[in-house]
PDB file of C-alpha atoms in Angstrom:
ATOM      1  CA  ALA Z 614    -118.613  96.639 -39.391  1.00 55.00           C
ATOM      2  CA  VAL Z 615    -119.727  93.669 -37.320  1.00 56.00           C
ATOM      3  CA  PHE Z 616    -121.451  92.104 -40.325  1.00 59.00           C
ATOM      4  CA  ASP Z 617    -118.120  91.942 -42.151  1.00 68.00           C
ATOM      5  CA  GLU Z 618    -116.587  89.904 -39.329  1.00 74.00           C
ATOM      6  CA  VAL Z 619    -119.002  86.945 -39.423  1.00 76.00           C
ATOM      7  CA  PRO Z 620    -116.983  83.804 -40.400  1.00 79.00           C
ATOM      8  CA  GLU Z 621    -118.022  82.242 -43.695  1.00 81.00           C
ATOM      9  CA  ASP Z 622    -118.829  78.851 -42.164  1.00 85.00           C
ATOM     10  CA  LEU Z 623    -121.133  80.499 -39.604  1.00 85.00           C
ATOM     11  CA  LEU Z 624    -122.678  82.632 -42.336  1.00 86.00           C
ATOM     12  CA  LEU Z 625    -123.428  79.518 -44.387  1.00 86.00           C
ATOM     13  CA  LYS Z 626    -125.104  77.951 -41.369  1.00 88.00           C
ATOM     14  CA  LEU Z 627    -127.193  81.071 -40.701  1.00 87.00           C
ATOM     15  CA  PHE Z 628    -128.195  81.418 -44.344  1.00 88.00           C
ATOM     16  CA  GLY Z 629    -129.282  77.794 -44.278  1.00 85.00           C
ATOM     17  CA  TYR Z 630    -132.272  78.899 -42.197  1.00 87.00           C
ATOM     18  CA  CYS Z 631    -133.299  81.535 -44.746  1.00 89.00           C
ATOM     19  CA  ARG Z 632    -135.749  81.108 -47.579  1.00 88.00           C
ATOM     20  CA  PRO Z 633    -134.047  81.523 -50.962  1.00 88.00           C
ATOM     21  CA  VAL Z 634    -136.043  84.683 -51.643  1.00 86.00           C
ATOM     22  CA  ASP Z 635    -134.671  86.203 -48.400  1.00 88.00           C
ATOM     23  CA  LEU Z 636    -131.101  85.515 -49.497  1.00 91.00           C
ATOM     24  CA  VAL Z 637    -131.547  88.166 -52.181  1.00 90.00           C
ATOM     25  CA  VAL Z 638    -132.068  90.743 -49.432  1.00 87.00           C
ATOM     26  CA  CYS Z 639    -129.102  89.396 -47.475  1.00 88.00           C
ATOM     27  CA  SER Z 640    -126.877  89.671 -50.550  1.00 88.00           C
ATOM     28  CA  SER Z 641    -127.205  93.464 -50.520  1.00 85.00           C
ATOM     29  CA  THR Z 642    -125.572  93.774 -47.062  1.00 84.00           C
ATOM     30  CA  ASN Z 643    -121.932  93.626 -48.133  1.00 85.00           C
ATOM     31  CA  ARG Z 644    -119.562  91.893 -50.538  1.00 85.00           C
ATOM     32  CA  GLY Z 645    -118.956  88.861 -48.329  1.00 84.00           C
ATOM     33  CA  TRP Z 646    -122.643  88.244 -47.725  1.00 86.00           C
ATOM     34  CA  ARG Z 647    -123.326  88.674 -51.430  1.00 89.00           C
ATOM     35  CA  LYS Z 648    -120.738  86.043 -52.348  1.00 90.00           C
ATOM     36  CA  THR Z 649    -122.121  83.514 -49.857  1.00 89.00           C
ATOM     37  CA  ALA Z 650    -125.768  84.198 -50.779  1.00 91.00           C
ATOM     38  CA  GLN Z 651    -125.026  83.872 -54.493  1.00 92.00           C
ATOM     39  CA  GLU Z 652    -123.325  80.523 -53.920  1.00 90.00           C
ATOM     40  CA  LEU Z 653    -126.476  79.218 -52.269  1.00 92.00           C
ATOM     41  CA  LEU Z 654    -128.813  80.788 -54.838  1.00 93.00           C
ATOM     42  CA  SER Z 655    -126.837  79.229 -57.688  1.00 92.00           C
ATOM     43  CA  ALA Z 656    -128.081  75.809 -56.521  1.00 92.00           C
ATOM     44  CA  VAL Z 657    -131.774  76.761 -56.383  1.00 93.00           C
ATOM     45  CA  THR Z 658    -133.807  74.894 -59.020  1.00 94.00           C
ATOM     46  CA  ILE Z 659    -137.359  75.582 -57.765  1.00 94.00           C
ATOM     47  CA  ALA Z 660    -138.705  79.052 -56.970  1.00 93.00           C
ATOM     48  CA  GLU Z 661    -142.011  80.446 -55.783  1.00 92.00           C
ATOM     49  CA  VAL Z 662    -143.015  84.061 -56.343  1.00 90.00           C
ATOM     50  CA  THR Z 663    -146.025  85.633 -54.668  1.00 85.00           C
ATOM     51  CA  GLY Z 664    -146.184  89.105 -56.198  1.00 71.00           C
ATOM     52  CA  ALA Z 665    -145.636  91.028 -52.965  1.00 68.00           C
ATOM     53  CA  SER Z 666    -143.079  93.131 -54.870  1.00 81.00           C
ATOM     54  CA  ASP Z 667    -142.426  92.740 -58.587  1.00 86.00           C
ATOM     55  CA  LYS Z 668    -138.995  94.347 -58.264  1.00 87.00           C
ATOM     56  CA  HIS Z 669    -137.945  91.974 -55.481  1.00 87.00           C
ATOM     57  CA  SER Z 670    -139.457  88.961 -57.270  1.00 89.00           C
ATOM     58  CA  LEU Z 671    -137.560  89.708 -60.490  1.00 90.00           C
ATOM     59  CA  ALA Z 672    -134.331  90.196 -58.539  1.00 89.00           C
ATOM     60  CA  TYR Z 673    -134.903  86.795 -56.957  1.00 91.00           C
ATOM     61  CA  LEU Z 674    -135.415  85.072 -60.310  1.00 91.00           C
ATOM     62  CA  ARG Z 675    -132.340  86.767 -61.772  1.00 91.00           C
ATOM     63  CA  SER Z 676    -130.270  85.479 -58.840  1.00 92.00           C
ATOM     64  CA  CYS Z 677    -131.048  81.799 -59.538  1.00 92.00           C
ATOM     65  CA  PRO Z 678    -129.254  80.693 -62.735  1.00 90.00           C
ATOM     66  CA  ALA Z 679    -130.204  77.008 -62.363  1.00 92.00           C
ATOM     67  CA  LEU Z 680    -133.988  77.439 -62.168  1.00 92.00           C
ATOM     68  CA  GLN Z 681    -136.036  74.640 -63.711  1.00 94.00           C
ATOM     69  CA  LYS Z 682    -139.419  75.159 -62.072  1.00 95.00           C
ATOM     70  CA  VAL Z 683    -141.169  78.401 -61.101  1.00 94.00           C
ATOM     71  CA  ARG Z 684    -144.539  78.954 -59.469  1.00 95.00           C
ATOM     72  CA  ILE Z 685    -146.065  82.427 -59.533  1.00 94.00           C
ATOM     73  CA  ARG Z 686    -149.185  83.257 -57.575  1.00 93.00           C
ATOM     74  CA  GLY Z 687    -151.047  86.358 -56.501  1.00 91.00           C
ATOM     75  CA  SER Z 688    -150.709  89.935 -57.700  1.00 87.00           C
ATOM     76  CA  PHE Z 689    -147.461  89.614 -59.671  1.00 91.00           C
ATOM     77  CA  THR Z 690    -147.662  91.903 -62.730  1.00 89.00           C
ATOM     78  CA  ALA Z 691    -144.254  91.786 -64.431  1.00 90.00           C
ATOM     79  CA  PHE Z 692    -145.030  88.849 -66.721  1.00 90.00           C
ATOM     80  CA  SER Z 693    -143.655  90.656 -69.761  1.00 85.00           C
ATOM     81  CA  TYR Z 694    -140.156  90.502 -68.230  1.00 87.00           C
ATOM     82  CA  LEU Z 695    -140.126  86.764 -67.613  1.00 85.00           C
ATOM     83  CA  SER Z 696    -139.270  85.624 -71.120  1.00 78.00           C
ATOM     84  CA  ILE Z 697    -136.300  88.011 -71.353  1.00 78.00           C
ATOM     85  CA  ILE Z 698    -134.597  87.047 -68.068  1.00 83.00           C
ATOM     86  CA  PRO Z 699    -131.592  84.934 -69.144  1.00 79.00           C
ATOM     87  CA  GLN Z 700    -131.656  82.978 -65.869  1.00 73.00           C
ATOM     88  CA  ILE Z 701    -135.018  81.404 -66.707  1.00 79.00           C
ATOM     89  CA  SER Z 702    -134.613  81.005 -70.457  1.00 78.00           C
ATOM     90  CA  HIS Z 703    -134.208  77.242 -69.917  1.00 84.00           C
ATOM     91  CA  LEU Z 704    -137.140  76.932 -67.529  1.00 90.00           C
ATOM     92  CA  HIS Z 705    -138.931  73.559 -67.771  1.00 94.00           C
ATOM     93  CA  VAL Z 706    -142.058  74.048 -65.636  1.00 96.00           C
ATOM     94  CA  LEU Z 707    -144.102  77.220 -65.078  1.00 95.00           C
ATOM     95  CA  LYS Z 708    -147.123  77.314 -62.765  1.00 96.00           C
ATOM     96  CA  LEU Z 709    -149.349  80.386 -62.695  1.00 96.00           C
ATOM     97  CA  SER Z 710    -151.920  80.379 -59.905  1.00 96.00           C
ATOM     98  CA  ALA Z 711    -154.506  83.015 -58.956  1.00 95.00           C
ATOM     99  CA  CYS Z 712    -152.668  85.605 -61.042  1.00 94.00           C
ATOM    100  CA  SER Z 713    -155.276  88.342 -61.383  1.00 92.00           C
ATOM    101  CA  GLU Z 714    -153.057  90.378 -63.747  1.00 93.00           C
ATOM    102  CA  LEU Z 715    -152.168  87.569 -66.164  1.00 95.00           C
ATOM    103  CA  THR Z 716    -153.539  88.430 -69.628  1.00 96.00           C
ATOM    104  CA  ASN Z 717    -153.872  86.629 -72.940  1.00 96.00           C
ATOM    105  CA  GLY Z 718    -150.939  88.621 -74.284  1.00 95.00           C
ATOM    106  CA  HIS Z 719    -148.761  87.458 -71.403  1.00 95.00           C
ATOM    107  CA  VAL Z 720    -149.614  83.792 -72.043  1.00 95.00           C
ATOM    108  CA  THR Z 721    -148.832  84.084 -75.747  1.00 94.00           C
ATOM    109  CA  ALA Z 722    -145.569  85.942 -75.085  1.00 91.00           C
ATOM    110  CA  LEU Z 723    -144.426  83.340 -72.538  1.00 92.00           C
ATOM    111  CA  LEU Z 724    -145.124  80.448 -74.909  1.00 92.00           C
ATOM    112  CA  CYS Z 725    -143.156  82.234 -77.622  1.00 89.00           C
ATOM    113  CA  GLY Z 726    -140.323  83.372 -75.357  1.00 87.00           C
ATOM    114  CA  LEU Z 727    -139.620  80.312 -73.191  1.00 89.00           C
ATOM    115  CA  ALA Z 728    -138.501  77.933 -75.908  1.00 87.00           C
ATOM    116  CA  PHE Z 729    -137.480  75.119 -73.536  1.00 90.00           C
ATOM    117  CA  LEU Z 730    -140.640  75.123 -71.431  1.00 92.00           C
ATOM    118  CA  LYS Z 731    -141.990  71.570 -71.021  1.00 93.00           C
ATOM    119  CA  LYS Z 732    -145.079  72.131 -68.893  1.00 94.00           C
ATOM    120  CA  LEU Z 733    -147.415  75.067 -68.301  1.00 95.00           C
ATOM    121  CA  GLU Z 734    -150.098  75.134 -65.598  1.00 96.00           C
ATOM    122  CA  ILE Z 735    -152.641  77.962 -65.336  1.00 96.00           C
ATOM    123  CA  ASP Z 736    -155.078  77.923 -62.445  1.00 96.00           C
ATOM    124  CA  SER Z 737    -157.686  80.495 -61.407  1.00 95.00           C
ATOM    125  CA  CYS Z 738    -156.443  83.298 -63.672  1.00 95.00           C
ATOM    126  CA  PRO Z 739    -159.643  85.193 -64.577  1.00 95.00           C
ATOM    127  CA  LEU Z 740    -158.328  87.262 -67.504  1.00 96.00           C
ATOM    128  CA  VAL Z 741    -157.103  84.273 -69.532  1.00 96.00           C
ATOM    129  CA  THR Z 742    -159.502  83.364 -72.356  1.00 96.00           C
ATOM    130  CA  ASP Z 743    -159.588  81.345 -75.567  1.00 95.00           C
ATOM    131  CA  GLU Z 744    -158.007  84.341 -77.274  1.00 96.00           C
ATOM    132  CA  ALA Z 745    -154.608  83.512 -75.737  1.00 96.00           C
ATOM    133  CA  PHE Z 746    -154.448  80.241 -77.657  1.00 94.00           C
ATOM    134  CA  HIS Z 747    -156.009  81.706 -80.806  1.00 96.00           C
ATOM    135  CA  ASP Z 748    -153.242  84.335 -80.836  1.00 96.00           C
ATOM    136  CA  LEU Z 749    -150.670  81.616 -80.244  1.00 95.00           C
ATOM    137  CA  TYR Z 750    -151.942  79.709 -83.277  1.00 95.00           C
ATOM    138  CA  GLU Z 751    -151.758  82.856 -85.411  1.00 95.00           C
ATOM    139  CA  GLN Z 752    -148.198  83.413 -84.208  1.00 93.00           C
ATOM    140  CA  LYS Z 753    -147.332  79.842 -85.231  1.00 93.00           C
ATOM    141  CA  LEU Z 754    -148.654  80.534 -88.721  1.00 93.00           C
ATOM    142  CA  ARG Z 755    -146.544  83.686 -88.976  1.00 92.00           C
ATOM    143  CA  ILE Z 756    -143.468  81.736 -87.858  1.00 91.00           C
ATOM    144  CA  ASP Z 757    -144.180  78.953 -90.363  1.00 90.00           C
ATOM    145  CA  ILE Z 758    -144.329  81.342 -93.335  1.00 90.00           C
ATOM    146  CA  GLY Z 759    -141.211  83.190 -92.228  1.00 87.00           C
ATOM    147  CA  GLU Z 760    -142.974  86.393 -91.289  1.00 88.00           C
ATOM    148  CA  VAL Z 761    -141.482  86.283 -87.787  1.00 80.00           C
ATOM    149  CA  ALA Z 762    -137.749  85.587 -87.547  1.00 77.00           C
ATOM    150  CA  GLY Z 763    -135.767  84.481 -84.504  1.00 74.00           C
ATOM    151  CA  THR Z 764    -138.812  83.172 -82.632  1.00 77.00           C
ATOM    152  CA  ARG Z 765    -139.926  79.643 -81.872  1.00 82.00           C
ATOM    153  CA  LEU Z 766    -142.734  78.263 -79.772  1.00 88.00           C
ATOM    154  CA  SER Z 767    -142.212  76.383 -76.533  1.00 89.00           C
ATOM    155  CA  GLN Z 768    -141.544  72.651 -76.808  1.00 87.00           C
ATOM    156  CA  LEU Z 769    -144.413  71.913 -74.418  1.00 88.00           C
ATOM    157  CA  GLY Z 770    -145.227  68.350 -73.492  1.00 90.00           C
ATOM    158  CA  GLY Z 771    -148.240  69.270 -71.387  1.00 91.00           C
ATOM    159  CA  ILE Z 772    -150.652  72.076 -70.519  1.00 92.00           C
ATOM    160  CA  GLU Z 773    -153.043  72.142 -67.569  1.00 93.00           C
ATOM    161  CA  ILE Z 774    -155.800  74.768 -67.478  1.00 93.00           C
ATOM    162  CA  SER Z 775    -158.123  74.818 -64.479  1.00 92.00           C
ATOM    163  CA  ASN Z 776    -160.701  77.175 -62.969  1.00 93.00           C
ATOM    164  CA  CYS Z 777    -160.453  79.682 -65.824  1.00 93.00           C
ATOM    165  CA  ALA Z 778    -164.070  80.468 -66.686  1.00 90.00           C
ATOM    166  CA  LEU Z 779    -163.287  82.096 -70.037  1.00 92.00           C
ATOM    167  CA  VAL Z 780    -161.297  79.188 -71.467  1.00 91.00           C
ATOM    168  CA  THR Z 781    -163.446  76.718 -73.413  1.00 88.00           C
ATOM    169  CA  GLY Z 782    -162.988  73.833 -75.791  1.00 85.00           C
ATOM    170  CA  LYS Z 783    -162.212  76.370 -78.511  1.00 89.00           C
ATOM    171  CA  GLY Z 784    -159.061  77.386 -76.656  1.00 89.00           C
ATOM    172  CA  LEU Z 785    -158.085  73.741 -76.338  1.00 85.00           C
ATOM    173  CA  LYS Z 786    -158.493  73.331 -80.077  1.00 88.00           C
ATOM    174  CA  TYR Z 787    -156.262  76.306 -80.898  1.00 92.00           C
ATOM    175  CA  ALA Z 788    -153.624  75.195 -78.377  1.00 90.00           C
ATOM    176  CA  THR Z 789    -153.364  71.754 -79.958  1.00 88.00           C
ATOM    177  CA  MET Z 790    -153.164  73.248 -83.449  1.00 90.00           C
ATOM    178  CA  ALA Z 791    -150.420  75.639 -82.338  1.00 91.00           C
ATOM    179  CA  LEU Z 792    -148.332  73.241 -80.265  1.00 89.00           C
ATOM    180  CA  GLY Z 793    -149.217  69.731 -81.481  1.00 83.00           C
ATOM    181  CA  SER Z 794    -146.332  69.663 -83.945  1.00 81.00           C
ATOM    182  CA  ASN Z 795    -143.942  70.919 -81.236  1.00 77.00           C
ATOM    183  CA  GLY Z 796    -144.387  67.852 -79.048  1.00 79.00           C
ATOM    184  CA  LEU Z 797    -147.540  68.649 -77.065  1.00 85.00           C
ATOM    185  CA  SER Z 798    -148.840  65.319 -75.823  1.00 85.00           C
ATOM    186  CA  SER Z 799    -151.297  66.163 -73.039  1.00 84.00           C
ATOM    187  CA  PHE Z 800    -153.863  68.877 -72.372  1.00 83.00           C
ATOM    188  CA  LYS Z 801    -155.658  68.718 -69.015  1.00 85.00           C
ATOM    189  CA  TYR Z 802    -158.780  70.803 -68.762  1.00 81.00           C
ATOM    190  CA  ALA Z 803    -160.817  71.153 -65.535  1.00 84.00           C
ATOM    191  CA  ASN Z 804    -163.582  73.429 -64.226  1.00 77.00           C
ATOM    192  CA  ASN Z 805    -163.240  75.967 -67.000  1.00 71.00           C
ATOM    193  CA  GLY Z 806    -165.812  77.520 -69.312  1.00 70.00           C
ATOM    194  CA  GLY Z 807    -168.428  74.953 -70.285  1.00 61.00           C
ATOM    195  CA  GLY Z 808    -167.780  72.930 -67.131  1.00 59.00           C
ATOM    196  CA  ARG Z 809    -165.910  70.115 -68.867  1.00 61.00           C
ATOM    197  CA  ASN Z 810    -163.284  68.030 -67.108  1.00 67.00           C
ATOM    198  CA  GLU Z 811    -161.083  66.069 -69.422  1.00 63.00           C
ATOM    199  CA  GLU Z 812    -157.564  65.143 -70.399  1.00 65.00           C
ATOM    200  CA  VAL Z 813    -156.756  65.061 -74.079  1.00 62.00           C
ATOM    201  CA  LYS Z 814    -153.886  62.829 -75.099  1.00 62.00           C
ATOM    202  CA  LEU Z 815    -152.147  63.693 -78.350  1.00 58.00           C
ATOM    203  CA  ALA Z 816    -149.649  61.808 -80.436  1.00 50.00           C
ATOM    204  CA  ALA Z 817    -146.484  63.894 -80.270  1.00 44.00           C
ATOM    205  CA  ARG Z 818    -145.342  64.900 -83.723  1.00 44.00           C
ATOM    206  CA  ARG Z 819    -141.899  66.420 -84.149  1.00 41.00           C
TER     207      ARG Z 819
END
């Protein structure tokens, strides 16, 4: 086939014009294209997922073993899979924006599953409420008494919550109680329930 005859140096040049997410599609063409696409994807450290196709988005994330920062926006629904994808187990920054399907359970599961996460940003996610952080605090208590084995909370340094009408100061309180001893040092809170805008600085306690 003509696709098999494209020289590798030309293929690298052509793939250089592709978005990383498009390289996943290219990698399914043949073995040679897959090898070249995977070489390029192995260097990707920042990814953006829009939710156009959960299956394609998950395939993209699985193809990038060096990911450190991921932004998800839009109608993505497969949040429950994120914390079990080995390629993002060492993720440092996660941004969730305008995710209409993001629930409290998803937030709690992510903060329990992504142990190396350093920063979480949630913006304009209407289903997220104080309950997410209340559940996280309860999970911390279960971990502390040994009721839950093999689980540890994220080592977050900072959380930013904005434009989430159902998150109030109560959620902030539970988040600091759950994560303060894990290194949480900053909680930014803007345009949420109660209309407060503030940044709470905490003394990190390890």
